[in-house]
PDB file of C-alpha atoms and ligand atoms in Angstrom:
ATOM      1  CA  UNK A 541      22.499 182.313  46.237  1.00 41.00           C
ATOM      2  CA  UNK A 542      20.317 185.780  47.536  1.00 46.00           C
ATOM      3  CA  UNK A 543      23.079 188.499  48.016  1.00 57.00           C
ATOM      4  CA  UNK A 544      24.116 188.962  51.933  1.00 88.00           C
ATOM      5  CA  UNK A 545      23.726 191.793  53.436  1.00 94.00           C
ATOM      6  CA  UNK A 546      26.513 192.313  56.420  1.00 95.00           C
ATOM      7  CA  UNK A 547      26.334 194.926  59.755  1.00 97.00           C
ATOM      8  CA  UNK A 548      28.639 197.330  58.399  1.00 98.00           C
ATOM      9  CA  UNK A 549      29.753 198.845  61.613  1.00 98.00           C
ATOM     10  CA  UNK A 550      31.760 201.803  61.634  1.00 98.00           C
ATOM     11  CA  UNK A 551      34.350 201.937  64.548  1.00 98.00           C
ATOM     12  CA  UNK A 552      37.071 204.580  65.599  1.00 97.00           C
ATOM     13  CA  UNK A 553      37.618 207.412  68.221  1.00 95.00           C
ATOM     14  CA  UNK A 554      34.403 210.337  69.065  1.00 93.00           C
ATOM     15  CA  UNK A 555      35.065 212.589  66.569  1.00 92.00           C
ATOM     16  CA  UNK A 556      36.027 211.114  63.182  1.00 94.00           C
ATOM     17  CA  UNK A 557      32.262 211.291  61.080  1.00 94.00           C
ATOM     18  CA  UNK A 558      31.168 207.454  62.402  1.00 97.00           C
ATOM     19  CA  UNK A 559      27.252 209.994  62.568  1.00 96.00           C
ATOM     20  CA  UNK A 560      27.930 212.096  59.411  1.00 96.00           C
ATOM     21  CA  UNK A 561      29.624 208.924  57.460  1.00 97.00           C
ATOM     22  CA  UNK A 562      27.825 205.903  58.782  1.00 98.00           C
ATOM     23  CA  UNK A 563      23.984 208.474  57.000  1.00 98.00           C
ATOM     24  CA  UNK A 564      25.262 209.192  53.927  1.00 98.00           C
ATOM     25  CA  UNK A 565      26.734 205.258  53.078  1.00 98.00           C
ATOM     26  CA  UNK A 566      23.490 203.425  54.583  1.00 98.00           C
ATOM     27  CA  UNK A 567      21.608 205.862  52.334  1.00 98.00           C
ATOM     28  CA  UNK A 568      23.362 204.252  49.750  1.00 98.00           C
ATOM     29  CA  UNK A 569      23.351 201.353  50.952  1.00 98.00           C
ATOM     30  CA  UNK A 570      19.403 200.846  51.181  1.00 98.00           C
ATOM     31  CA  UNK A 571      20.483 200.203  54.366  1.00 98.00           C
ATOM     32  CA  UNK A 572      18.899 201.167  57.718  1.00 98.00           C
ATOM     33  CA  UNK A 573      21.253 203.306  60.394  1.00 98.00           C
ATOM     34  CA  UNK A 574      21.893 203.116  63.728  1.00 98.00           C
ATOM     35  CA  UNK A 575      23.514 204.855  66.342  1.00 97.00           C
ATOM     36  CA  UNK A 576      24.706 202.816  69.168  1.00 97.00           C
ATOM     37  CA  UNK A 577      24.774 205.454  71.904  1.00 96.00           C
ATOM     38  CA  UNK A 578      21.167 205.945  70.392  1.00 96.00           C
ATOM     39  CA  UNK A 579      19.976 203.122  70.714  1.00 96.00           C
ATOM     40  CA  UNK A 580      21.295 202.648  74.656  1.00 97.00           C
ATOM     41  CA  UNK A 581      19.531 205.362  75.407  1.00 96.00           C
ATOM     42  CA  UNK A 582      16.509 204.830  74.171  1.00 96.00           C
ATOM     43  CA  UNK A 583      16.292 201.970  76.060  1.00 96.00           C
ATOM     44  CA  UNK A 584      17.720 203.502  79.617  1.00 96.00           C
ATOM     45  CA  UNK A 585      15.295 206.792  78.563  1.00 97.00           C
ATOM     46  CA  UNK A 586      18.344 207.815  79.323  1.00 96.00           C
ATOM     47  CA  UNK A 587      21.458 210.480  78.398  1.00 95.00           C
ATOM     48  CA  UNK A 588      24.809 208.610  78.056  1.00 95.00           C
ATOM     49  CA  UNK A 589      25.550 211.192  79.887  1.00 94.00           C
ATOM     50  CA  UNK A 590      23.101 210.013  82.505  1.00 96.00           C
ATOM     51  CA  UNK A 591      23.848 207.257  82.276  1.00 96.00           C
ATOM     52  CA  UNK A 592      27.676 207.459  82.934  1.00 95.00           C
ATOM     53  CA  UNK A 593      26.855 210.044  86.056  1.00 95.00           C
ATOM     54  CA  UNK A 594      24.230 207.197  87.643  1.00 97.00           C
ATOM     55  CA  UNK A 595      26.304 203.745  86.834  1.00 97.00           C
ATOM     56  CA  UNK A 596      29.662 204.127  86.081  1.00 96.00           C
ATOM     57  CA  UNK A 597      31.390 203.218  82.422  1.00 96.00           C
ATOM     58  CA  UNK A 598      31.667 200.106  83.085  1.00 97.00           C
ATOM     59  CA  UNK A 599      27.837 199.927  83.759  1.00 98.00           C
ATOM     60  CA  UNK A 600      27.880 201.277  80.240  1.00 97.00           C
ATOM     61  CA  UNK A 601      30.123 199.296  78.918  1.00 98.00           C
ATOM     62  CA  UNK A 602      27.775 196.385  79.877  1.00 98.00           C
ATOM     63  CA  UNK A 603      25.230 197.731  77.624  1.00 97.00           C
ATOM     64  CA  UNK A 604      27.184 198.658  74.711  1.00 98.00           C
ATOM     65  CA  UNK A 605      27.901 195.262  75.104  1.00 98.00           C
ATOM     66  CA  UNK A 606      24.513 193.873  75.312  1.00 97.00           C
ATOM     67  CA  UNK A 607      23.487 196.547  72.468  1.00 97.00           C
ATOM     68  CA  UNK A 608      26.101 194.513  70.956  1.00 97.00           C
ATOM     69  CA  UNK A 609      25.425 190.129  71.115  1.00 96.00           C
ATOM     70  CA  UNK A 610      21.668 190.884  70.418  1.00 90.00           C
ATOM     71  CA  UNK A 611      19.621 194.415  70.299  1.00 84.00           C
ATOM     72  CA  UNK A 612      19.438 195.300  67.212  1.00 93.00           C
ATOM     73  CA  UNK A 613      19.174 193.488  63.247  1.00 96.00           C
ATOM     74  CA  UNK A 614      21.947 191.354  62.251  1.00 93.00           C
ATOM     75  CA  UNK A 615      22.005 192.471  58.500  1.00 95.00           C
ATOM     76  CA  UNK A 616      20.745 195.338  56.692  1.00 97.00           C
ATOM     77  CA  UNK A 617      22.829 198.264  58.421  1.00 98.00           C
ATOM     78  CA  UNK A 618      24.991 200.392  59.455  1.00 98.00           C
ATOM     79  CA  UNK A 619      25.767 200.628  62.517  1.00 98.00           C
ATOM     80  CA  UNK A 620      27.653 203.823  64.333  1.00 98.00           C
ATOM     81  CA  UNK A 621      29.495 202.969  67.732  1.00 98.00           C
ATOM     82  CA  UNK A 622      30.544 204.683  70.205  1.00 97.00           C
ATOM     83  CA  UNK A 623      34.356 205.632  70.258  1.00 96.00           C
ATOM     84  CA  UNK A 624      34.843 203.300  73.205  1.00 97.00           C
ATOM     85  CA  UNK A 625      33.136 200.003  71.851  1.00 98.00           C
ATOM     86  CA  UNK A 626      35.038 197.770  70.680  1.00 98.00           C
ATOM     87  CA  UNK A 627      38.072 198.130  73.554  1.00 98.00           C
ATOM     88  CA  UNK A 628      36.598 196.453  76.280  1.00 97.00           C
ATOM     89  CA  UNK A 629      38.815 192.864  76.150  1.00 97.00           C
ATOM     90  CA  UNK A 630      37.379 190.570  73.164  1.00 97.00           C
ATOM     91  CA  UNK A 631      34.460 193.364  72.260  1.00 98.00           C
ATOM     92  CA  UNK A 632      36.316 194.013  68.520  1.00 97.00           C
ATOM     93  CA  UNK A 633      36.257 190.300  67.601  1.00 96.00           C
ATOM     94  CA  UNK A 634      32.458 189.875  69.221  1.00 97.00           C
ATOM     95  CA  UNK A 635      31.739 193.270  65.958  1.00 96.00           C
ATOM     96  CA  UNK A 636      33.248 191.280  63.628  1.00 95.00           C
ATOM     97  CA  UNK A 637      32.003 188.147  63.874  1.00 93.00           C
ATOM     98  CA  UNK A 638      28.527 190.263  63.480  1.00 94.00           C
ATOM     99  CA  UNK A 639      29.525 192.109  60.207  1.00 95.00           C
ATOM    100  CA  UNK A 640      32.185 193.859  58.175  1.00 96.00           C
ATOM    101  CA  UNK A 641      33.871 196.596  60.346  1.00 97.00           C
ATOM    102  CA  UNK A 642      35.392 199.923  59.136  1.00 98.00           C
ATOM    103  CA  UNK A 643      38.033 201.814  61.359  1.00 98.00           C
ATOM    104  CA  UNK A 644      37.517 206.053  60.814  1.00 97.00           C
ATOM    105  CA  UNK A 645      40.982 208.225  61.218  1.00 96.00           C
ATOM    106  CA  UNK A 646      41.258 211.035  62.103  1.00 94.00           C
ATOM    107  CA  UNK A 647      43.744 214.210  63.300  1.00 93.00           C
ATOM    108  CA  UNK A 648      44.063 214.990  66.800  1.00 90.00           C
ATOM    109  CA  UNK A 649      43.782 218.535  66.032  1.00 90.00           C
ATOM    110  CA  UNK A 650      40.535 217.758  63.967  1.00 91.00           C
ATOM    111  CA  UNK A 651      39.214 215.367  67.124  1.00 91.00           C
ATOM    112  CA  UNK A 652      39.430 218.176  69.005  1.00 88.00           C
ATOM    113  CA  UNK A 653      38.343 220.706  66.828  1.00 87.00           C
ATOM    114  CA  UNK A 654      35.434 218.658  66.068  1.00 86.00           C
ATOM    115  CA  UNK A 655      34.708 217.264  69.863  1.00 85.00           C
ATOM    116  CA  UNK A 656      34.957 221.694  71.221  1.00 80.00           C
ATOM    117  CA  UNK A 657      31.230 222.201  71.671  1.00 73.00           C
ATOM    118  CA  UNK A 658      29.861 219.252  72.408  1.00 73.00           C
ATOM    119  CA  UNK A 659      28.744 218.067  76.305  1.00 70.00           C
ATOM    120  CA  UNK A 660      27.523 214.664  75.172  1.00 75.00           C
ATOM    121  CA  UNK A 661      30.778 213.000  75.371  1.00 83.00           C
ATOM    122  CA  UNK A 662      31.783 212.257  79.830  1.00 83.00           C
ATOM    123  CA  UNK A 663      35.054 211.075  78.465  1.00 82.00           C
ATOM    124  CA  UNK A 664      36.197 214.614  77.402  1.00 78.00           C
ATOM    125  CA  UNK A 665      34.985 216.208  79.654  1.00 78.00           C
ATOM    126  CA  UNK A 666      36.705 218.632  81.753  1.00 76.00           C
ATOM    127  CA  UNK A 667      40.304 220.443  82.203  1.00 78.00           C
ATOM    128  CA  UNK A 668      42.821 220.122  79.483  1.00 85.00           C
ATOM    129  CA  UNK A 669      40.407 218.535  77.089  1.00 84.00           C
ATOM    130  CA  UNK A 670      44.014 218.195  74.493  1.00 87.00           C
ATOM    131  CA  UNK A 671      45.741 215.388  77.232  1.00 90.00           C
ATOM    132  CA  UNK A 672      43.462 213.647  78.015  1.00 88.00           C
ATOM    133  CA  UNK A 673      42.724 212.984  74.551  1.00 90.00           C
ATOM    134  CA  UNK A 674      45.767 212.919  73.619  1.00 92.00           C
ATOM    135  CA  UNK A 675      46.087 209.701  76.326  1.00 93.00           C
ATOM    136  CA  UNK A 676      42.883 207.965  75.932  1.00 93.00           C
ATOM    137  CA  UNK A 677      43.936 208.324  72.134  1.00 93.00           C
ATOM    138  CA  UNK A 678      46.675 206.048  72.668  1.00 94.00           C
ATOM    139  CA  UNK A 679      45.375 203.369  74.665  1.00 96.00           C
ATOM    140  CA  UNK A 680      43.130 203.026  72.450  1.00 96.00           C
ATOM    141  CA  UNK A 681      45.328 203.223  69.307  1.00 94.00           C
ATOM    142  CA  UNK A 682      46.347 199.765  69.012  1.00 95.00           C
ATOM    143  CA  UNK A 683      42.651 198.395  69.127  1.00 96.00           C
ATOM    144  CA  UNK A 684      41.473 200.139  66.590  1.00 96.00           C
ATOM    145  CA  UNK A 685      44.881 199.283  64.322  1.00 95.00           C
ATOM    146  CA  UNK A 686      43.248 195.975  65.236  1.00 95.00           C
ATOM    147  CA  UNK A 687      40.176 196.414  62.474  1.00 93.00           C
ATOM    148  CA  UNK A 688      41.245 196.658  60.258  1.00 83.00           C
ATOM    149  CA  UNK A 689      40.624 199.461  57.033  1.00 92.00           C
ATOM    150  CA  UNK A 690      41.565 202.469  59.115  1.00 94.00           C
ATOM    151  CA  UNK A 691      39.759 205.084  56.710  1.00 96.00           C
ATOM    152  CA  UNK A 692      41.469 209.100  56.849  1.00 95.00           C
ATOM    153  CA  UNK A 693      39.405 211.989  57.522  1.00 94.00           C
ATOM    154  CA  UNK A 694      40.774 214.361  58.178  1.00 91.00           C
ATOM    155  CA  UNK A 695      40.667 217.138  54.425  1.00 86.00           C
ATOM    156  CA  UNK A 696      38.624 214.916  52.258  1.00 92.00           C
ATOM    157  CA  UNK A 697      35.621 215.837  50.445  1.00 95.00           C
ATOM    158  CA  UNK A 698      32.972 213.771  52.254  1.00 95.00           C
ATOM    159  CA  UNK A 699      32.130 212.123  48.828  1.00 96.00           C
ATOM    160  CA  UNK A 700      35.708 211.109  48.626  1.00 97.00           C
ATOM    161  CA  UNK A 701      35.308 209.688  51.944  1.00 97.00           C
ATOM    162  CA  UNK A 702      31.887 207.890  51.770  1.00 98.00           C
ATOM    163  CA  UNK A 703      32.988 206.159  47.701  1.00 98.00           C
ATOM    164  CA  UNK A 704      35.595 205.318  49.814  1.00 97.00           C
ATOM    165  CA  UNK A 705      34.108 203.142  52.327  1.00 98.00           C
ATOM    166  CA  UNK A 706      32.010 201.799  50.018  1.00 98.00           C
ATOM    167  CA  UNK A 707      34.619 199.937  48.305  1.00 97.00           C
ATOM    168  CA  UNK A 708      35.198 198.665  50.989  1.00 97.00           C
ATOM    169  CA  UNK A 709      32.513 197.537  52.096  1.00 97.00           C
ATOM    170  CA  UNK A 710      32.165 195.950  49.005  1.00 96.00           C
ATOM    171  CA  UNK A 711      34.955 193.971  48.899  1.00 94.00           C
ATOM    172  CA  UNK A 712      34.305 192.831  52.846  1.00 94.00           C
ATOM    173  CA  UNK A 713      30.773 191.475  51.945  1.00 92.00           C
ATOM    174  CA  UNK A 714      32.087 188.948  48.679  1.00 89.00           C
ATOM    175  CA  UNK A 715      34.825 188.119  51.443  1.00 88.00           C
ATOM    176  CA  UNK A 716      31.744 187.816  54.142  1.00 85.00           C
ATOM    177  CA  UNK A 717      29.336 185.746  51.834  1.00 81.00           C
ATOM    178  CA  UNK A 718      32.173 183.362  51.495  1.00 85.00           C
ATOM    179  CA  UNK A 719      33.027 182.396  54.790  1.00 83.00           C
ATOM    180  CA  UNK A 720      29.493 182.719  55.902  1.00 78.00           C
ATOM    181  CA  UNK A 721      28.257 180.583  53.411  1.00 73.00           C
TER     182      UNK A 721
HETATM  183  C1  S3P B 100      32.271 207.391  73.977  1.00 88.22           C
HETATM  184  C2  S3P B 100      32.380 208.127  72.407  1.00 88.22           C
HETATM  185  C3  S3P B 100      31.002 208.221  72.613  1.00 88.22           C
HETATM  186  C4  S3P B 100      30.827 207.701  73.902  1.00 88.22           C
HETATM  187  C5  S3P B 100      30.670 208.336  75.294  1.00 88.22           C
HETATM  188  C6  S3P B 100      31.971 206.896  75.403  1.00 88.22           C
HETATM  189  C7  S3P B 100      34.217 207.111  74.275  1.00 88.22           C
HETATM  190  O1  S3P B 100      30.389 207.690  71.070  1.00 88.22           O
HETATM  191  O2  S3P B 100      29.409 206.835  73.390  1.00 88.22           O
HETATM  192  O3  S3P B 100      29.588 209.343  75.528  1.00 88.22           O
HETATM  193  O4  S3P B 100      34.248 206.526  75.058  1.00 88.22           O
HETATM  194  O5  S3P B 100      35.130 207.227  73.467  1.00 88.22           O
HETATM  195  P1  S3P B 100      30.859 208.243  70.022  1.00 88.22           P
HETATM  196  O6  S3P B 100      32.077 207.574  69.308  1.00 88.22           O
HETATM  197  O7  S3P B 100      30.066 208.476  68.848  1.00 88.22           O
HETATM  198  O8  S3P B 100      31.214 210.190  70.687  1.00 88.22           O
END
């Protein structure tokens, strides 16, 4: 049987390194890299900030669902998912049905620092960012923990993180092939 190339979905909170890790892992695997935020922006012809302001968060979550359900190739991709994509009920299961899911994790301090200058995350904008971030993270953590493998991206060399993600992916890829034979 030809080796199957199930998609790898990188999930986790904003600022945990999904895009950077995704790019390097995709290169190692010879897969395409997709970023759900970017794909949605392209499809909509407007930025995430505009979508939140004009259509609201529920509409954005619906766009994320449509992207997962049919908006991207079924295999051979590393998909860096927006931080809230797996959070609405049923979404994690939908993503898990499409490929291998790995959650990246970082301390609140690292997330605060990494997201400090960016302006494209409407949920993390405004006063008292730290409190907002802590509240949002606490609400989401149970879902992130259910994803299966969580990989820490704090204070570790990038090549180590990439090797860890690749190791987990290859283990789960075999399991995936068995289940989807
Ligand atoms: C969001 C995270 C963002 C983006 C949007 C909402 C969230 O993606 O999808 O601003 O709900 O956590 P990143 O995780 O890539 O920053």
